[in-house]
XYZ file of C-alpha atoms in Angstrom:
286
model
C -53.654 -98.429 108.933
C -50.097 -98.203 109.752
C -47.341 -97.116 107.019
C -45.545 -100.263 107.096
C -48.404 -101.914 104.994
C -48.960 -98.614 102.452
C -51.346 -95.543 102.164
C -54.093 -95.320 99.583
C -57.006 -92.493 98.597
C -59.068 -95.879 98.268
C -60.862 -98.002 100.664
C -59.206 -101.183 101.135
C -62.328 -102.325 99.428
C -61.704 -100.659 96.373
C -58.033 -100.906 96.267
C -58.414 -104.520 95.877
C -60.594 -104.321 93.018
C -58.101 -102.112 91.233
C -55.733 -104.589 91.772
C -57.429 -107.646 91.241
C -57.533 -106.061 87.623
C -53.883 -105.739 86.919
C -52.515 -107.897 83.969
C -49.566 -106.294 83.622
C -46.929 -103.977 85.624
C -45.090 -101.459 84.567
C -41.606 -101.026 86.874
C -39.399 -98.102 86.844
C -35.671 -99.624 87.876
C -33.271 -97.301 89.769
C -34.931 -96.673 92.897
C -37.555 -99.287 92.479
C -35.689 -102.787 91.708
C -32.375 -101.724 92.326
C -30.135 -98.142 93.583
C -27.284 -97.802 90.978
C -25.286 -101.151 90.799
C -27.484 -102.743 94.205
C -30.224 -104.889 94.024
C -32.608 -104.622 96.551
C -33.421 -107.591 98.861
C -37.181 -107.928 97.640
C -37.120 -107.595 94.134
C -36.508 -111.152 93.052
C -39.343 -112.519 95.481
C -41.486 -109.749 93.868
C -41.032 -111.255 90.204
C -41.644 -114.745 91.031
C -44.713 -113.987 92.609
C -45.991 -111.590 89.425
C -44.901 -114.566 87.208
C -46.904 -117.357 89.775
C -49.805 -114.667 89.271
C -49.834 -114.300 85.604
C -49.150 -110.965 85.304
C -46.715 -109.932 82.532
C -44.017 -107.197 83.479
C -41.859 -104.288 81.313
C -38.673 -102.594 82.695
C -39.549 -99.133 82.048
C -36.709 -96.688 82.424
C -36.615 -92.614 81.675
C -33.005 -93.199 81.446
C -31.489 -93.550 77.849
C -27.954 -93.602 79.037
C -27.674 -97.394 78.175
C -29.446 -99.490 75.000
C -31.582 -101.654 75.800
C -29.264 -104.593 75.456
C -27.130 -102.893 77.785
C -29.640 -102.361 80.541
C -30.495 -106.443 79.521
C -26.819 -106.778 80.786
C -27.084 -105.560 84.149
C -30.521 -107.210 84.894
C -28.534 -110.132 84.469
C -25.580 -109.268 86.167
C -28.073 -108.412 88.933
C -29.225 -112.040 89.059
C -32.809 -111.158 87.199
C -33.186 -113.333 83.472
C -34.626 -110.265 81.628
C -35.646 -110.421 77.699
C -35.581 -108.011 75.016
C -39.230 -107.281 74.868
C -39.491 -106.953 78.550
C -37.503 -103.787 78.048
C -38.917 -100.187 76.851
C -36.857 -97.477 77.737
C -37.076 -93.727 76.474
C -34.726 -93.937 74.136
C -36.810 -96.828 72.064
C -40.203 -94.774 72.929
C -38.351 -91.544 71.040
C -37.517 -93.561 67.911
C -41.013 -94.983 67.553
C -42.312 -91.547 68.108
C -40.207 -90.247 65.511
C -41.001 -92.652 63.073
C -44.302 -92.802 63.764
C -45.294 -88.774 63.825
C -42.379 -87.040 62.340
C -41.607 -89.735 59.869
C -39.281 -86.821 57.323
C -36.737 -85.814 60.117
C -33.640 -88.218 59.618
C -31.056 -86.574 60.771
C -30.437 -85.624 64.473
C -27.947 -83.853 66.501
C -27.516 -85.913 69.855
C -27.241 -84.781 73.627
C -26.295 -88.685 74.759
C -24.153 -91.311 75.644
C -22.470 -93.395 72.635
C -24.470 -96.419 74.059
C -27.554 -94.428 72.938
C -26.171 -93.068 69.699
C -25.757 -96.437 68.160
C -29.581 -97.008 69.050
C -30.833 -94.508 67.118
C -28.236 -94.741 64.105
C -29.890 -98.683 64.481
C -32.844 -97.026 64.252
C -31.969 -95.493 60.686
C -30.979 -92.033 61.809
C -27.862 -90.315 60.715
C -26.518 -88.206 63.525
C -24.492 -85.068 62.599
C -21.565 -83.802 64.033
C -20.802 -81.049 65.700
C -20.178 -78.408 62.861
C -22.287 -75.439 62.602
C -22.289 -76.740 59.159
C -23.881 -79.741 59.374
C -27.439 -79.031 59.972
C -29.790 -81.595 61.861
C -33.278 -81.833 61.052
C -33.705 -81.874 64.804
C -31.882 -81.547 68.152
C -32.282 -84.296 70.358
C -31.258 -84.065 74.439
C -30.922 -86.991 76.655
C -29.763 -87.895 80.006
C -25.598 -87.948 78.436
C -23.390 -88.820 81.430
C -20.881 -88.683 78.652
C -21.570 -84.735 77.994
C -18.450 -82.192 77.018
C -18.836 -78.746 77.073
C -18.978 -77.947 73.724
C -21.597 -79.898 72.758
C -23.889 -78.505 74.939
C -22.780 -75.002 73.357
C -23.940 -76.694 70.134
C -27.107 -77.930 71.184
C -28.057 -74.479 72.340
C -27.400 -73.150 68.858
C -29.266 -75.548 67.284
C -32.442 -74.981 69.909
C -32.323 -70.924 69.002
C -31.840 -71.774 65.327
C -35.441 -72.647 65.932
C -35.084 -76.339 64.412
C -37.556 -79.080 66.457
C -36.360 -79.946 69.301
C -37.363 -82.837 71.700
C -36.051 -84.402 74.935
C -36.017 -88.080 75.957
C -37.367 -87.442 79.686
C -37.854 -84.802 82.012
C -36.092 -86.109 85.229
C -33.769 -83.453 87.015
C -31.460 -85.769 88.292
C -30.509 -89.479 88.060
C -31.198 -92.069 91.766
C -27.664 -92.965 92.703
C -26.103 -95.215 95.456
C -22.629 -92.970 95.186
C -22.273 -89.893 97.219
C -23.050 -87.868 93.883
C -25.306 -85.877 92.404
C -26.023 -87.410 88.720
C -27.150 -84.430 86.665
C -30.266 -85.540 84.163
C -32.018 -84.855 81.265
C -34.331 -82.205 82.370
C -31.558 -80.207 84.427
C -29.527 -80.095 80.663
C -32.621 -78.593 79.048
C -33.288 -76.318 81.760
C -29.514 -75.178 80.913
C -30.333 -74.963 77.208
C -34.022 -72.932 78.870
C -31.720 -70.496 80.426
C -29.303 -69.490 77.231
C -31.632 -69.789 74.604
C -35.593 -69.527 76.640
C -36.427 -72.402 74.345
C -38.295 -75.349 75.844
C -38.663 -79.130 74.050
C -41.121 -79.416 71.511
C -41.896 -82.924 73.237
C -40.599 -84.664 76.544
C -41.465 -88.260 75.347
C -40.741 -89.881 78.762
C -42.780 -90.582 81.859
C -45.379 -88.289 82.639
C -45.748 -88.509 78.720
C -48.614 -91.840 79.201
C -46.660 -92.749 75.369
C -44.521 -95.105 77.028
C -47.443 -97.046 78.639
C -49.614 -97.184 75.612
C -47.345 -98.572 74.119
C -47.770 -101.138 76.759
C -51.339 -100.994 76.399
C -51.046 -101.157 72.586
C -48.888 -103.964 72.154
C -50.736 -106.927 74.874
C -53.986 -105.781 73.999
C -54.827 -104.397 77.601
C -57.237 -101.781 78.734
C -55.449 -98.881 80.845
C -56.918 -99.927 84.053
C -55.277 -103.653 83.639
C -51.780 -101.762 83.943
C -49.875 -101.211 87.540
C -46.970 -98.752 86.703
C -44.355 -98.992 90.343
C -41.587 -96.212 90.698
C -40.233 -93.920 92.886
C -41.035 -90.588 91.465
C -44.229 -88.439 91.741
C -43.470 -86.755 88.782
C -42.809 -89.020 86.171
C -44.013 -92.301 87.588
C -47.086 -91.720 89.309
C -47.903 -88.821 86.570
C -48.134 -91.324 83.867
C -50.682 -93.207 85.699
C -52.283 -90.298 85.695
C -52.404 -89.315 82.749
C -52.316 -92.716 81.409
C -55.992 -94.251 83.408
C -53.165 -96.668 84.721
C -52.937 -97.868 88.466
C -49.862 -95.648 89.800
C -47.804 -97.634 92.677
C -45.542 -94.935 94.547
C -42.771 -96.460 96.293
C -40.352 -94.776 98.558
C -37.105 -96.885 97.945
C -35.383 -94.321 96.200
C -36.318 -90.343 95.427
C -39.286 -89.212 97.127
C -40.076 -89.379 100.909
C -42.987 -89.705 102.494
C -43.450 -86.048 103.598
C -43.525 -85.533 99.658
C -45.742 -88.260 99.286
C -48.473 -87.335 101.592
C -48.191 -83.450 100.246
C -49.114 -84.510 96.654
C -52.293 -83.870 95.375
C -53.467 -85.992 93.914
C -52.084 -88.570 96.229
C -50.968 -91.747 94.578
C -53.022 -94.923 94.598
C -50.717 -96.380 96.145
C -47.811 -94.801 98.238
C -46.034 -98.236 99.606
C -42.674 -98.790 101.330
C -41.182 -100.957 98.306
C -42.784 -103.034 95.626
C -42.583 -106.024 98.142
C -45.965 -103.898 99.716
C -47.317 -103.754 96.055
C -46.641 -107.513 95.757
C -49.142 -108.399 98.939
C -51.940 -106.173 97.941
C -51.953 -108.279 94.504
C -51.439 -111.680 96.097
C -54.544 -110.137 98.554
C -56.626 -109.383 95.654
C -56.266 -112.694 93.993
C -57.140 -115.004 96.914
């Protein structure tokens, strides 16, 4: 089998039966549909054939930075006709967590863009200022390309005042198409590690298999009928994981193929984009 088909742990055999099962697919965005402000060449093909399939599809993103009207926006601008309930990003999956398990904490003290605050203030939260006086009843850190110095400082005080603290995703550092380094979520709380030693209570974002339950949850699936595509070992394919999902590793953005054959366990699928993904499913069907 050569690499410019993809690389499974599976026979082809089996493979096909995993796909054949797939109602619904689960795709990570920068690095898997598009890099920063480019759509790729294959992505629109890729959604026509899901749709001539029947297989439903959710833009998953670990990045909050943008609600999820926002990220609605760009799809658009991209040339792809997304919906509201096509999106889940970790921003929504941290309110209904909140709500859901720690139902008494309304006020929060927010690492994150003001395209994120307004979410969770939508989301009935009152977020307090940055005023050793105004206690939170929780410190939340995102992915806050909008970050000043001295609210870091803050969070850190609030994360040794020994308050709950949680964190929208884990990722280290943001795909870009700009010769930059985009500084993430998990790089800020491994900051806020180093001053204070205190980790997140909770990382609700991929690996966390939340996000796809949801999924699961809401279209009545079984774990093995979702695909989740993305370009990161350790969030994407990790979910999968710990999910039961199908996990699709493509290599259009972060992780190379030297990483890729290194993991253990390998992904189901390592493929060259979602294109790949898109042939084994058309396969499976016919």
């Amino acid at each position: 089998m050569s690499f410019d088909r993809y690389i499974s742990p599976f026979s082809e055999e089996v493979l096909l039966e995993k796909c054949r099962r797939i109602r619904h697919v689960a795709l990570d965005m920068d690095g898997t549909i598009y890099m920063g402000s480019t759509l790729f060449p294959f992505t629109l093909d890729f959604l026509k054939l899901l749709e001539s399939e029947g297989i439903r599809h959710t833009y998953l993103t670990n990045n909050p930075t943008r609600s999820a009207s926002d990220y609605i926006s760009k799809l658009r601008r991209l040339g792809i006709d997304a919906s509201p309930d096509e999106m889940y990003t970790s921003s929504m999956a941290m309110t209904d967590y909140l709500h859901l398990h720690h139902p008494d904490i309304k006020r929060l003290f927010v690492l994150g863009t003001p395209s994120m605050q307004d979410e969770f203030r939508r989301a009935g939260f009152t977020l307090t200022d940055n005023d050793p006086d105004d206690r939170p009843d929780a410190l939340l850190v995102a992915f806050d390309t909008t970050l000043v110095y001295d609210r870091l400082c803050r969070a850190a005080w609030w994360a040794a005042s020994g308050i709950p603290y949680f964190a929208t995703n884990p990722d280290w550092v943001c795909p870009t198409d700009e010769r930059t380094i985009l500084v993430d979520c998990g790089s800020l709380c491994k900051a806020i590690e180093g001053a204070t030693g205190r980790l997140p209570d909770v990382v609700i974002g991929k690996p966390n298999p939340a996000m796809l339950h949801c999924i699961r949850d809401r279209y009545g699936l079984s774990s093995d009928e979702i695909a989740i595509c993305g370009d990161r070992i350790y969030t994407d394919v990790a979910s999968a994981v710990n999910a039961g999902s199908l996990g699709v590793l493509v290599l259009s953005g972060e992780t190379t193929l030297e990483t890729a054959l290194a993991s253990d366990p390998m992904p189901d699928i390592t493929a060259r984009d979602i294109s790949v993904f898109g042939d084994l499913l058309k396969q499976s069907r016919n």
